[in-house]
């Protein structure tokens, strides 16, 4: 079993930055695909970004490309999401997710991930 814990959410003004982290316990994340999803009030959960553990390939939703950066630290068993130039529409609960066996075509599908964190709130407002 993998337990995921997010941290780093908060209130930030438009144009500001936040860094979210996702720490894993219970098992090493070696070989897992990791992702960030978000869910705004009244909306479905949506894909934000993903990274493969070994190849370090990264994937982004068009809405965050160029503003968000996903990274992972193998030795620390963690993943981060650096969020810059934040907009009010980025306001949501952000979740990290992990799965060892999903294929690339399912990377953006939240139903394909077995392990989830509890979420961290990000609010972008002046």
PDB file of C-alpha atoms in Angstrom:
ATOM      1  CA  UNK A   1       0.000   0.000   0.000  1.00  0.00           C
ATOM      2  CA  UNK A   2       1.074   3.539  -0.752  1.00  0.00           C
ATOM      3  CA  UNK A   3      -0.001   6.440   1.431  1.00  0.00           C
ATOM      4  CA  UNK A   4       0.202   9.892  -0.114  1.00  0.00           C
ATOM      5  CA  UNK A   5       0.143  13.161   1.784  1.00  0.00           C
ATOM      6  CA  UNK A   6      -0.062  16.593   0.158  1.00  0.00           C
ATOM      7  CA  UNK A   7       1.135  19.834   1.698  1.00  0.00           C
ATOM      8  CA  UNK A   8       1.746  23.416   0.686  1.00  0.00           C
ATOM      9  CA  UNK A   9      -1.691  24.713  -0.193  1.00  0.00           C
ATOM     10  CA  UNK A  10      -2.933  28.090   0.937  1.00  0.00           C
ATOM     11  CA  UNK A  11      -4.213  31.497  -0.052  1.00  0.00           C
ATOM     12  CA  UNK A  12      -2.254  33.451  -2.641  1.00  0.00           C
ATOM     13  CA  UNK A  13      -2.910  36.570  -4.678  1.00  0.00           C
ATOM     14  CA  UNK A  14      -3.298  36.392  -8.469  1.00  0.00           C
ATOM     15  CA  UNK A  15       0.115  36.285 -10.080  1.00  0.00           C
ATOM     16  CA  UNK A  16       1.658  34.675  -7.028  1.00  0.00           C
ATOM     17  CA  UNK A  17       3.326  31.308  -6.561  1.00  0.00           C
ATOM     18  CA  UNK A  18       2.889  28.207  -4.446  1.00  0.00           C
ATOM     19  CA  UNK A  19       4.719  24.904  -4.259  1.00  0.00           C
ATOM     20  CA  UNK A  20       2.751  21.774  -3.449  1.00  0.00           C
ATOM     21  CA  UNK A  21       4.465  18.645  -2.219  1.00  0.00           C
ATOM     22  CA  UNK A  22       3.345  15.039  -2.113  1.00  0.00           C
ATOM     23  CA  UNK A  23       5.121  12.630   0.201  1.00  0.00           C
ATOM     24  CA  UNK A  24       4.744   8.884  -0.093  1.00  0.00           C
ATOM     25  CA  UNK A  25       5.055   6.321   2.674  1.00  0.00           C
ATOM     26  CA  UNK A  26       4.549   2.590   2.788  1.00  0.00           C
ATOM     27  CA  UNK A  27       6.366   1.803  -0.418  1.00  0.00           C
ATOM     28  CA  UNK A  28       8.955   3.346  -2.669  1.00  0.00           C
ATOM     29  CA  UNK A  29       7.537   5.162  -5.690  1.00  0.00           C
ATOM     30  CA  UNK A  30      10.094   3.658  -8.012  1.00  0.00           C
ATOM     31  CA  UNK A  31       8.333   2.650 -11.209  1.00  0.00           C
ATOM     32  CA  UNK A  32       5.141   4.543 -10.397  1.00  0.00           C
ATOM     33  CA  UNK A  33       3.536   7.210 -12.514  1.00  0.00           C
ATOM     34  CA  UNK A  34       2.620  10.229 -10.409  1.00  0.00           C
ATOM     35  CA  UNK A  35       0.109  12.933 -11.099  1.00  0.00           C
ATOM     36  CA  UNK A  36      -1.635  16.009  -9.783  1.00  0.00           C
ATOM     37  CA  UNK A  37      -5.356  16.491 -10.235  1.00  0.00           C
ATOM     38  CA  UNK A  38      -7.578  19.282  -8.994  1.00  0.00           C
ATOM     39  CA  UNK A  39     -11.244  19.768  -8.269  1.00  0.00           C
ATOM     40  CA  UNK A  40     -12.952  23.124  -8.075  1.00  0.00           C
ATOM     41  CA  UNK A  41     -16.345  23.537  -6.372  1.00  0.00           C
ATOM     42  CA  UNK A  42     -19.132  22.198  -8.547  1.00  0.00           C
ATOM     43  CA  UNK A  43     -16.747  20.799 -11.132  1.00  0.00           C
ATOM     44  CA  UNK A  44     -15.323  17.409 -11.971  1.00  0.00           C
ATOM     45  CA  UNK A  45     -11.824  16.502 -10.941  1.00  0.00           C
ATOM     46  CA  UNK A  46      -9.412  17.397 -13.727  1.00  0.00           C
ATOM     47  CA  UNK A  47      -5.897  16.429 -14.713  1.00  0.00           C
ATOM     48  CA  UNK A  48      -3.165  18.970 -13.999  1.00  0.00           C
ATOM     49  CA  UNK A  49       0.192  17.291 -14.520  1.00  0.00           C
ATOM     50  CA  UNK A  50       1.974  13.936 -14.417  1.00  0.00           C
ATOM     51  CA  UNK A  51       5.498  12.561 -14.314  1.00  0.00           C
ATOM     52  CA  UNK A  52       6.962   9.141 -14.876  1.00  0.00           C
ATOM     53  CA  UNK A  53       9.286   7.963 -12.149  1.00  0.00           C
ATOM     54  CA  UNK A  54      12.079   6.488 -14.191  1.00  0.00           C
ATOM     55  CA  UNK A  55      12.076   8.418 -17.462  1.00  0.00           C
ATOM     56  CA  UNK A  56      11.196  11.746 -15.833  1.00  0.00           C
ATOM     57  CA  UNK A  57       8.854  12.519 -18.703  1.00  0.00           C
ATOM     58  CA  UNK A  58       6.371  15.236 -17.815  1.00  0.00           C
ATOM     59  CA  UNK A  59       2.846  15.987 -18.983  1.00  0.00           C
ATOM     60  CA  UNK A  60       0.670  19.057 -18.439  1.00  0.00           C
ATOM     61  CA  UNK A  61      -2.865  20.214 -19.008  1.00  0.00           C
ATOM     62  CA  UNK A  62      -3.004  23.039 -21.539  1.00  0.00           C
ATOM     63  CA  UNK A  63      -4.420  25.346 -18.877  1.00  0.00           C
ATOM     64  CA  UNK A  64      -1.266  25.128 -16.753  1.00  0.00           C
ATOM     65  CA  UNK A  65       1.453  24.587 -19.350  1.00  0.00           C
ATOM     66  CA  UNK A  66       4.225  27.129 -18.979  1.00  0.00           C
ATOM     67  CA  UNK A  67       3.104  28.098 -15.468  1.00  0.00           C
ATOM     68  CA  UNK A  68       3.334  24.849 -13.492  1.00  0.00           C
ATOM     69  CA  UNK A  69       6.329  22.530 -13.150  1.00  0.00           C
ATOM     70  CA  UNK A  70       6.173  18.983 -11.821  1.00  0.00           C
ATOM     71  CA  UNK A  71       9.229  17.312 -10.334  1.00  0.00           C
ATOM     72  CA  UNK A  72      10.010  14.317  -8.205  1.00  0.00           C
ATOM     73  CA  UNK A  73      12.815  13.407  -5.810  1.00  0.00           C
ATOM     74  CA  UNK A  74      13.577   9.713  -5.904  1.00  0.00           C
ATOM     75  CA  UNK A  75      15.679   9.650  -2.761  1.00  0.00           C
ATOM     76  CA  UNK A  76      13.025  11.440  -0.750  1.00  0.00           C
ATOM     77  CA  UNK A  77      10.071   9.583  -2.270  1.00  0.00           C
ATOM     78  CA  UNK A  78       8.345  12.884  -2.971  1.00  0.00           C
ATOM     79  CA  UNK A  79       6.807  14.844  -5.799  1.00  0.00           C
ATOM     80  CA  UNK A  80       6.311  18.589  -6.110  1.00  0.00           C
ATOM     81  CA  UNK A  81       4.242  20.991  -8.170  1.00  0.00           C
ATOM     82  CA  UNK A  82       5.668  24.464  -8.558  1.00  0.00           C
ATOM     83  CA  UNK A  83       2.829  26.797  -9.483  1.00  0.00           C
ATOM     84  CA  UNK A  84       3.631  30.253 -10.831  1.00  0.00           C
ATOM     85  CA  UNK A  85       1.507  33.066 -12.258  1.00  0.00           C
ATOM     86  CA  UNK A  86      -1.498  31.717 -10.423  1.00  0.00           C
ATOM     87  CA  UNK A  87      -4.961  32.729 -11.579  1.00  0.00           C
ATOM     88  CA  UNK A  88      -8.306  32.723  -9.756  1.00  0.00           C
ATOM     89  CA  UNK A  89      -9.373  29.826 -11.966  1.00  0.00           C
ATOM     90  CA  UNK A  90      -6.585  27.723 -10.425  1.00  0.00           C
ATOM     91  CA  UNK A  91      -8.542  27.717  -7.173  1.00  0.00           C
ATOM     92  CA  UNK A  92      -9.311  24.105  -6.282  1.00  0.00           C
ATOM     93  CA  UNK A  93      -8.454  21.219  -4.025  1.00  0.00           C
ATOM     94  CA  UNK A  94      -5.289  19.659  -5.405  1.00  0.00           C
ATOM     95  CA  UNK A  95      -4.717  15.924  -5.119  1.00  0.00           C
ATOM     96  CA  UNK A  96      -1.674  13.822  -5.799  1.00  0.00           C
ATOM     97  CA  UNK A  97      -2.135  10.361  -7.245  1.00  0.00           C
ATOM     98  CA  UNK A  98       0.046   7.377  -8.017  1.00  0.00           C
ATOM     99  CA  UNK A  99      -0.211   4.182  -9.958  1.00  0.00           C
ATOM    100  CA  UNK A 100       2.297   1.621 -11.019  1.00  0.00           C
ATOM    101  CA  UNK A 101       0.571  -0.051 -13.916  1.00  0.00           C
ATOM    102  CA  UNK A 102      -1.374   2.563 -15.861  1.00  0.00           C
ATOM    103  CA  UNK A 103      -0.529   3.093 -19.497  1.00  0.00           C
ATOM    104  CA  UNK A 104       0.282   6.426 -21.068  1.00  0.00           C
ATOM    105  CA  UNK A 105      -3.102   6.733 -22.752  1.00  0.00           C
ATOM    106  CA  UNK A 106      -4.722   6.679 -19.281  1.00  0.00           C
ATOM    107  CA  UNK A 107      -2.378   9.198 -17.701  1.00  0.00           C
ATOM    108  CA  UNK A 108      -5.010  11.959 -17.664  1.00  0.00           C
ATOM    109  CA  UNK A 109      -7.813   9.714 -16.420  1.00  0.00           C
ATOM    110  CA  UNK A 110      -8.324   9.962 -12.661  1.00  0.00           C
ATOM    111  CA  UNK A 111     -10.098   6.591 -12.599  1.00  0.00           C
ATOM    112  CA  UNK A 112      -6.845   4.917 -13.631  1.00  0.00           C
ATOM    113  CA  UNK A 113      -5.001   5.798 -10.413  1.00  0.00           C
ATOM    114  CA  UNK A 114      -5.076   3.499  -7.396  1.00  0.00           C
ATOM    115  CA  UNK A 115      -3.567   5.747  -4.733  1.00  0.00           C
ATOM    116  CA  UNK A 116      -4.656   9.231  -3.709  1.00  0.00           C
ATOM    117  CA  UNK A 117      -3.786  11.828  -1.134  1.00  0.00           C
ATOM    118  CA  UNK A 118      -6.374  13.643   0.946  1.00  0.00           C
ATOM    119  CA  UNK A 119      -6.015  16.898  -0.989  1.00  0.00           C
ATOM    120  CA  UNK A 120      -4.790  20.387  -0.197  1.00  0.00           C
ATOM    121  CA  UNK A 121      -6.743  23.586  -0.816  1.00  0.00           C
ATOM    122  CA  UNK A 122      -5.323  26.245  -3.113  1.00  0.00           C
ATOM    123  CA  UNK A 123      -7.169  29.564  -3.208  1.00  0.00           C
ATOM    124  CA  UNK A 124      -6.125  32.322  -5.593  1.00  0.00           C
ATOM    125  CA  UNK A 125      -7.824  35.554  -4.661  1.00  0.00           C
ATOM    126  CA  UNK A 126      -7.083  39.203  -4.030  1.00  0.00           C
TER     127      UNK A 126
END
